[in-house]
PDB file of C-alpha atoms in Angstrom:
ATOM      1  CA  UNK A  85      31.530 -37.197-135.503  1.00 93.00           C
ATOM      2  CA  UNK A  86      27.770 -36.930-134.640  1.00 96.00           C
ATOM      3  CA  UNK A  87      26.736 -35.514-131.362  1.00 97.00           C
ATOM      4  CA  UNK A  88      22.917 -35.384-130.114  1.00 97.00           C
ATOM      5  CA  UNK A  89      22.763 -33.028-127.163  1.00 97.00           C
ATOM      6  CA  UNK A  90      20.434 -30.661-125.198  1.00 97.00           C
ATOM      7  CA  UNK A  91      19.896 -27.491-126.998  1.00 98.00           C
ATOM      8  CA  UNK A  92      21.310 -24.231-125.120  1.00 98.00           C
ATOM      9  CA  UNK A  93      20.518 -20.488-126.177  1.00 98.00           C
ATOM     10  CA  UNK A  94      23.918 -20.585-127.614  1.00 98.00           C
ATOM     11  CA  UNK A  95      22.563 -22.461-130.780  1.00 98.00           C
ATOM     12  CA  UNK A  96      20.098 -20.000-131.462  1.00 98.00           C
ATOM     13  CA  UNK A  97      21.302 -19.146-134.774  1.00 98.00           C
ATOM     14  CA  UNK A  98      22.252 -22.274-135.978  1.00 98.00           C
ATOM     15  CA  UNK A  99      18.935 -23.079-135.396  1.00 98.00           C
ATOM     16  CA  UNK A 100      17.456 -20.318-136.971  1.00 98.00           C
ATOM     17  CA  UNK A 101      19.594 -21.249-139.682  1.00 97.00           C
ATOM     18  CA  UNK A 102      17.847 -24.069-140.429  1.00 98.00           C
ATOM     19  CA  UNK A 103      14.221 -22.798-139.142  1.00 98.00           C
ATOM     20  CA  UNK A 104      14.024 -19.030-141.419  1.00 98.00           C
ATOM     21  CA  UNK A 105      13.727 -20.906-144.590  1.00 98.00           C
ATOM     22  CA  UNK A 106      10.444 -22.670-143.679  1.00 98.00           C
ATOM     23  CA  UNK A 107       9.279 -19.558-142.236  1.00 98.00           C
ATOM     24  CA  UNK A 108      10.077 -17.733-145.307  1.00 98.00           C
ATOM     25  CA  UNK A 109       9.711 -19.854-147.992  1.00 97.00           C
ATOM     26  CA  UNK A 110       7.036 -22.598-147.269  1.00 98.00           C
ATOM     27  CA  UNK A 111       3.617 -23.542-145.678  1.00 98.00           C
ATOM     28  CA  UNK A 112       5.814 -26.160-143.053  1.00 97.00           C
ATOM     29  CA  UNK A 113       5.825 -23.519-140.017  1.00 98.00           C
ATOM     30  CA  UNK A 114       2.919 -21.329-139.657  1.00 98.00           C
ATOM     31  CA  UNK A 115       4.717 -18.353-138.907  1.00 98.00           C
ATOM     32  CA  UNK A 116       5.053 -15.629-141.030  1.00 97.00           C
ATOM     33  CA  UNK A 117       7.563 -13.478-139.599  1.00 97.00           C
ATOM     34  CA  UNK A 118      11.406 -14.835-138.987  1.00 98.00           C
ATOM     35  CA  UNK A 119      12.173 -14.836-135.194  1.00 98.00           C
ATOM     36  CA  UNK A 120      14.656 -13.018-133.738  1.00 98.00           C
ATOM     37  CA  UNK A 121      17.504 -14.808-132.178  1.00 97.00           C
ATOM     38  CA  UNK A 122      16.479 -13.510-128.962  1.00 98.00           C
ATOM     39  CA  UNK A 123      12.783 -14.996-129.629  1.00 98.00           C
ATOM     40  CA  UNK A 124      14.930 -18.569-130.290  1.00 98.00           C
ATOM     41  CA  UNK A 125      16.936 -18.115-126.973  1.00 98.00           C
ATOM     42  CA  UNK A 126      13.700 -17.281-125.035  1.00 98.00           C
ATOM     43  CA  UNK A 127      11.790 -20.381-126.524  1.00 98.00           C
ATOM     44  CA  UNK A 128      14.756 -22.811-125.880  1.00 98.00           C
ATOM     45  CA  UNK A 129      15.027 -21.653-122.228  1.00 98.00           C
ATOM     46  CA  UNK A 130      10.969 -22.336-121.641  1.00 97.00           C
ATOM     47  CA  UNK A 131      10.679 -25.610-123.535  1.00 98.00           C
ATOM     48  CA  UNK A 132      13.649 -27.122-121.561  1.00 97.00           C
ATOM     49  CA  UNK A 133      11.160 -26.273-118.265  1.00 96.00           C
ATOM     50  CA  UNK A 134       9.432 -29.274-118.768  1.00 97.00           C
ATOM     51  CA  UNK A 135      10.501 -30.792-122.243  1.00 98.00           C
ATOM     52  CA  UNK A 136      13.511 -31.817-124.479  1.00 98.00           C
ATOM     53  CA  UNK A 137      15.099 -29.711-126.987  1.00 98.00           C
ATOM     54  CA  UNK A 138      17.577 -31.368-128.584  1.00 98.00           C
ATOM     55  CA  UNK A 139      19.935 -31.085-131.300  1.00 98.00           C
ATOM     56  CA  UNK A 140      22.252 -33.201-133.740  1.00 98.00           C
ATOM     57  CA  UNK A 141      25.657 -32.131-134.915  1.00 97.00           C
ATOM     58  CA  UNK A 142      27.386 -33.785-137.323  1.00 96.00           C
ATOM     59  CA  UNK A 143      31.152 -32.648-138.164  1.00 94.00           C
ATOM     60  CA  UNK A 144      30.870 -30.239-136.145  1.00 93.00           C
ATOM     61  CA  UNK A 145      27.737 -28.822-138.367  1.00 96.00           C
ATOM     62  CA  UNK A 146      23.928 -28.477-136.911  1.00 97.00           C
ATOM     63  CA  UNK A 147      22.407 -30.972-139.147  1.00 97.00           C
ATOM     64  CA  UNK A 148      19.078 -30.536-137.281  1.00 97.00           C
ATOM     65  CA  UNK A 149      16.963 -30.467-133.826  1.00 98.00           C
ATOM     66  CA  UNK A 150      13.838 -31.856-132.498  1.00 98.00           C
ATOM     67  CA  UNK A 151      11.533 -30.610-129.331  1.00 98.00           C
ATOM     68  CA  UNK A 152       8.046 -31.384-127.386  1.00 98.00           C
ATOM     69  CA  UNK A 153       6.146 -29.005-126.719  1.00 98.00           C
ATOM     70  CA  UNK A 154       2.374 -28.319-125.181  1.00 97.00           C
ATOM     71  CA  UNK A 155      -0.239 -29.197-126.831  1.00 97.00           C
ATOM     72  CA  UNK A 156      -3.141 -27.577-124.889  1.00 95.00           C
ATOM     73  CA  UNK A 157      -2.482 -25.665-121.440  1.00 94.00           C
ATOM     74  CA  UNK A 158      -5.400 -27.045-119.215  1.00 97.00           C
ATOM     75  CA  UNK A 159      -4.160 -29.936-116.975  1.00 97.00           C
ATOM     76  CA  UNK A 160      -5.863 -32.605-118.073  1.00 98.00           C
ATOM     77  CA  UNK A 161      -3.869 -32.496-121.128  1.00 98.00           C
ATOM     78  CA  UNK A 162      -0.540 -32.676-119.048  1.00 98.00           C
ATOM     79  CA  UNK A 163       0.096 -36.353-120.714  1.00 98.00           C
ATOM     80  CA  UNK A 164      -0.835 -35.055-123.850  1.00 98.00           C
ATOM     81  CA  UNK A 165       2.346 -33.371-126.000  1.00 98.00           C
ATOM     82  CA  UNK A 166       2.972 -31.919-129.946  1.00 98.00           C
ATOM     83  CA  UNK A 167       6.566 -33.158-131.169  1.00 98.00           C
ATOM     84  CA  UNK A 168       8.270 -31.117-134.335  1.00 98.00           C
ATOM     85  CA  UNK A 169      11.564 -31.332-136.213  1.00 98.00           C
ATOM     86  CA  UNK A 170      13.348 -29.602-138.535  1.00 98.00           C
ATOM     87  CA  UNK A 171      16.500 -31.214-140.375  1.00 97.00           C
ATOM     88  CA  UNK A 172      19.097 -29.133-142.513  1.00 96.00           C
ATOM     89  CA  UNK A 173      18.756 -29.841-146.007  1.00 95.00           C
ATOM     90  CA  UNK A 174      21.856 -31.244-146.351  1.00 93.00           C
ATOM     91  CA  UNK A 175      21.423 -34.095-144.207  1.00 93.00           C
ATOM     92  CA  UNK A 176      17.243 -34.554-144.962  1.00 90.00           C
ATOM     93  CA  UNK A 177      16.918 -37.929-146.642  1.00 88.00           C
ATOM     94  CA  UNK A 178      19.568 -40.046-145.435  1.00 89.00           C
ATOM     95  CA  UNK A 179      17.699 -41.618-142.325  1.00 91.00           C
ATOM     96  CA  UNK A 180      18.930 -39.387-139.649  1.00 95.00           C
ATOM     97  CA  UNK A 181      15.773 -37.763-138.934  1.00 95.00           C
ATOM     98  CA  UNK A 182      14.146 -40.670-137.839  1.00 96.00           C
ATOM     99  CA  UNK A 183      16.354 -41.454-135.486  1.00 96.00           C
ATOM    100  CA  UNK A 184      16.956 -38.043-133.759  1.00 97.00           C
ATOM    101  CA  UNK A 185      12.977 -38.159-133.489  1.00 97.00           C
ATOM    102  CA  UNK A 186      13.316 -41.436-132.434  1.00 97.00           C
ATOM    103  CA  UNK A 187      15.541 -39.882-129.093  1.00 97.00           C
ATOM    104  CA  UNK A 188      12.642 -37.502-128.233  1.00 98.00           C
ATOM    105  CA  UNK A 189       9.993 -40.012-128.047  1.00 98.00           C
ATOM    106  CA  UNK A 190      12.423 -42.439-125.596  1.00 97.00           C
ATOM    107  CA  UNK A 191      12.914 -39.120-123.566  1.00 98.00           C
ATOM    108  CA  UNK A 192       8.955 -38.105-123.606  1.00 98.00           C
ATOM    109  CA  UNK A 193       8.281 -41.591-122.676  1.00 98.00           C
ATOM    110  CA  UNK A 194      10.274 -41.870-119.429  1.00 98.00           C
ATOM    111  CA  UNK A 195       8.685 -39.060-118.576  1.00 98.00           C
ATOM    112  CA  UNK A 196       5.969 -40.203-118.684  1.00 98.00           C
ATOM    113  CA  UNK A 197       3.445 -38.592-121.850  1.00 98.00           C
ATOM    114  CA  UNK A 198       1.343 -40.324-123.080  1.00 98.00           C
ATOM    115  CA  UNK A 199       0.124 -38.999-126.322  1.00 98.00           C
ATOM    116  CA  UNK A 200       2.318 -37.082-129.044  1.00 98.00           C
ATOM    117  CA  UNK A 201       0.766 -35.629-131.778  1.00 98.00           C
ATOM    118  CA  UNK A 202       2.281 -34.312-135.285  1.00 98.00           C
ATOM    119  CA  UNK A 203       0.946 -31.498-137.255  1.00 98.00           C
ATOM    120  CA  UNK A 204       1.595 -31.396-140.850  1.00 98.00           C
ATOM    121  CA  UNK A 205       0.660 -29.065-143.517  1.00 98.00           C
ATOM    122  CA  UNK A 206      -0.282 -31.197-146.294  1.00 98.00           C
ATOM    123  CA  UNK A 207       0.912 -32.066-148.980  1.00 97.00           C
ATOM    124  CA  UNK A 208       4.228 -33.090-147.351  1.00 97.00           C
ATOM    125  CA  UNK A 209       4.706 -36.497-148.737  1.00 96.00           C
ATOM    126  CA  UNK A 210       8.384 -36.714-146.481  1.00 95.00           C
ATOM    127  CA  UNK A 211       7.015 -35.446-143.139  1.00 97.00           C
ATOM    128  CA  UNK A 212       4.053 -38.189-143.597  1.00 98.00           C
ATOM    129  CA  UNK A 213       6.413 -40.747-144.362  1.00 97.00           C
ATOM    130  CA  UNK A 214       9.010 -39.656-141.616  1.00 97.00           C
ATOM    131  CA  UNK A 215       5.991 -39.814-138.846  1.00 98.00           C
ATOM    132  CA  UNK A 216       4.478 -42.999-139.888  1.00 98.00           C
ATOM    133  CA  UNK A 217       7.931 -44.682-139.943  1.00 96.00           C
ATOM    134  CA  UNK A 218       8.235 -43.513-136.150  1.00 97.00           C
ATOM    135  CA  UNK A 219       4.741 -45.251-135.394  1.00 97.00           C
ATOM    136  CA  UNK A 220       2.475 -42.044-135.842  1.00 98.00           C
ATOM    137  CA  UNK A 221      -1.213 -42.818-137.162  1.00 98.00           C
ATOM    138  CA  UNK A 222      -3.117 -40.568-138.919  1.00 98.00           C
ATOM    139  CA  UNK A 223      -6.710 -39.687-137.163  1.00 98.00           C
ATOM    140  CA  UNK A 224      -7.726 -35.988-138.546  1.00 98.00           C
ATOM    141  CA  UNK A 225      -7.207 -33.763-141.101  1.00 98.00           C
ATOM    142  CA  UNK A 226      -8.709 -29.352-140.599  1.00 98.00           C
ATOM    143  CA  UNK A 227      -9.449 -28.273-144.305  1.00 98.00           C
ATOM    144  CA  UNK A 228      -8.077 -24.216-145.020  1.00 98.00           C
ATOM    145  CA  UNK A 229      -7.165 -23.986-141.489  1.00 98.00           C
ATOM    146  CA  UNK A 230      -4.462 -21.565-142.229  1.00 98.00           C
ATOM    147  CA  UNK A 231      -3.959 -18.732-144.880  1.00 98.00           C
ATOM    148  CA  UNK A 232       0.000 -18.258-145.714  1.00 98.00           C
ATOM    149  CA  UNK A 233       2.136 -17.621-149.170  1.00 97.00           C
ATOM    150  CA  UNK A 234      -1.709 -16.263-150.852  1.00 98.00           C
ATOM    151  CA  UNK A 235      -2.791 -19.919-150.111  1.00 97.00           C
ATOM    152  CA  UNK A 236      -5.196 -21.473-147.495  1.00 98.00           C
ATOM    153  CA  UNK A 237      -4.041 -24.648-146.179  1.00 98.00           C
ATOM    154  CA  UNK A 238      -4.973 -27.754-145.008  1.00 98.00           C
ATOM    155  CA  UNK A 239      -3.046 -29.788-142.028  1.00 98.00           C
ATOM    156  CA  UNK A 240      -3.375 -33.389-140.929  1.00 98.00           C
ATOM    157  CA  UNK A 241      -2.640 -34.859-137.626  1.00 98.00           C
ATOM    158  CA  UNK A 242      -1.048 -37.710-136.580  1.00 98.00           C
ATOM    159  CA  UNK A 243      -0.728 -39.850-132.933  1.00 98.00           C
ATOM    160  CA  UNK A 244       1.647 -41.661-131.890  1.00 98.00           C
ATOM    161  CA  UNK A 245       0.656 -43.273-128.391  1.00 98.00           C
ATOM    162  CA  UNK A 246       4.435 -43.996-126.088  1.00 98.00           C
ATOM    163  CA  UNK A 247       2.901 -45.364-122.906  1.00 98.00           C
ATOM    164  CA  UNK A 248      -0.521 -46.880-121.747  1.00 98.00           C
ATOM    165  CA  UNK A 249      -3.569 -45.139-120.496  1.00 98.00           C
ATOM    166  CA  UNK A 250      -3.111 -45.708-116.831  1.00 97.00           C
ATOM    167  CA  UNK A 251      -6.417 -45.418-114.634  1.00 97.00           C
ATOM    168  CA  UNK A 252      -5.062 -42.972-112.316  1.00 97.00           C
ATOM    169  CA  UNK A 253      -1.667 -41.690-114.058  1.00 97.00           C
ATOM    170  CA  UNK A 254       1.388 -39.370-112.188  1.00 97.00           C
ATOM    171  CA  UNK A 255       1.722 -36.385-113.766  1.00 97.00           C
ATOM    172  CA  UNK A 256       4.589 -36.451-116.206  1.00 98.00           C
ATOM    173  CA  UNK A 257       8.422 -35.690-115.128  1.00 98.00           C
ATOM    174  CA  UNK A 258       9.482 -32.487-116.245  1.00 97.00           C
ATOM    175  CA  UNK A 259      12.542 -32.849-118.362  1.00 97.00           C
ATOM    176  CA  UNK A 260      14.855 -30.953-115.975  1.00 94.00           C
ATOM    177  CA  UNK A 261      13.607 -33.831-113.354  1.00 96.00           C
ATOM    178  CA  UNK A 262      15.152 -36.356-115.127  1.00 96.00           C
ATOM    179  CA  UNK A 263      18.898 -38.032-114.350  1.00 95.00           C
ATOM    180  CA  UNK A 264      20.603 -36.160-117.080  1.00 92.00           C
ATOM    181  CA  UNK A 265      23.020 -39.250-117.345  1.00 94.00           C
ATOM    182  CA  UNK A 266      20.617 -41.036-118.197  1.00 95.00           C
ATOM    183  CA  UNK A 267      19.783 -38.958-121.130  1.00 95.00           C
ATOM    184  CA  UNK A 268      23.274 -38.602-121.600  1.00 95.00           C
ATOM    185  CA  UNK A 269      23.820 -42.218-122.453  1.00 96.00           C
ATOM    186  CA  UNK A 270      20.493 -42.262-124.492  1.00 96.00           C
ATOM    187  CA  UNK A 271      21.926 -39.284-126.531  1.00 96.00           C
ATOM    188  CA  UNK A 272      25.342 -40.710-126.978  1.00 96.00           C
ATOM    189  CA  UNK A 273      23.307 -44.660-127.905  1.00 96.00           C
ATOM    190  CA  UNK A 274      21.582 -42.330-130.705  1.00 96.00           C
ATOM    191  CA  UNK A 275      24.725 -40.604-132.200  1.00 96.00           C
ATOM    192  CA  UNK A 276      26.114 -43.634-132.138  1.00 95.00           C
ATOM    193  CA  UNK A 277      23.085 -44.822-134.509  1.00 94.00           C
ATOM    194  CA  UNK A 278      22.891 -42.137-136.638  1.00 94.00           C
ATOM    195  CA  UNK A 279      26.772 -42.256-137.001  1.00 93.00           C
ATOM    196  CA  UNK A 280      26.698 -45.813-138.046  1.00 92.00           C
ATOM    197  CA  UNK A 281      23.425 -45.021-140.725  1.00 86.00           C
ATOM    198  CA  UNK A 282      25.942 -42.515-142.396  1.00 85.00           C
ATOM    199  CA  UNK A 283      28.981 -44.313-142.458  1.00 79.00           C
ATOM    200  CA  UNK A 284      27.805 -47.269-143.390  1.00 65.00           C
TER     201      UNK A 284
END
């Protein structure tokens, strides 16, 4: 059974089951230092102010979780997000990743961003293909931005544009403004997508 829902601070270490590895082990995430599951429980609890965190469970398992978060704090960038997800390895490859991203960018767009960006550390031949599928486009690249595992790095960017550049916009909704049936049925219309990519 797959279930896409929003995240609580009682999947804080199923999600840091699936985020320590990048942490630890590659140049994906930035971080250097595994956060505590309190540090996961305090981020969940201030992205959900005024984004969607949300997470896919398959049979019962956390096969992964996506989120929005701020790009830059001054207001004129309130239409302006960064998106990021992070699938189990178990279930990377098979399509599903796509489609959970998929169910943040219908969320962001109702309401009401207009701009996501992706940051990838390159090379990351799957994270490029993932965001292009989902309609990103690739407009910069910063060379040996970031120093990690006794390598600099390099990381591109990527847009992805979900509504149009209105003259004189509203701000955006916060996500805790939005009908929560309505993303209710949007989650359920995902699982129901993702469960039919891995049945067959």
């Amino acid at each position: 059974m797959v279930i896409i829902r929003t995240a609580t601070t009682a999947d804080a270490t199923s999600i840091l089951d699936i985020y320590a590895p990048f942490v630890l082990n590659t140049a994906i995430s930035f971080e250097t230092a595994v956060p505590s599951q309190k540090d996961i429980e305090e981020r969940i609890e201030k992205c959900l102010q005024k984004f969607p965190w949300m997470v896919c469970e398959i049979d019962g398992k956390m096969a992964g979780y996506v989120y929005g978060s701020v790009h830059r704090e001054r207001e004129a960038y309130q239409w302006t997000c960064e998106s990021s997800i992070y699938m189990h390895p178990y279930f990377k490859g098979k399509g599903i990743g796509q489609l959970l991203y998929n169910s943040l960018f219908t969320i962001l767009k109702i309401q009401g961003l207009v701009n996501v960006y992706g940051g990838i550390t390159l090379p990351n031949k799957a994270s490029v293909k993932l965001h292009e599928k989902c309609g990103f486009v690739h407009f910069a690249t910063y060379d040996n931005i970031g120093y990690k595992l006794d390598e600099w790095h390099k990381v591109g960017w990527w847009k992805l544009q979900l509504n149009e550049y209105d003259p004189k916009p509203s701000p955006p909704l916060s996500f805790y403004q939005l009908d929560q049936n309505l993303i209710g049925d949007l989650c359920k219309a995902s699982a129901m997508e993702i469960q039919l990519k891995i049945r067959g």
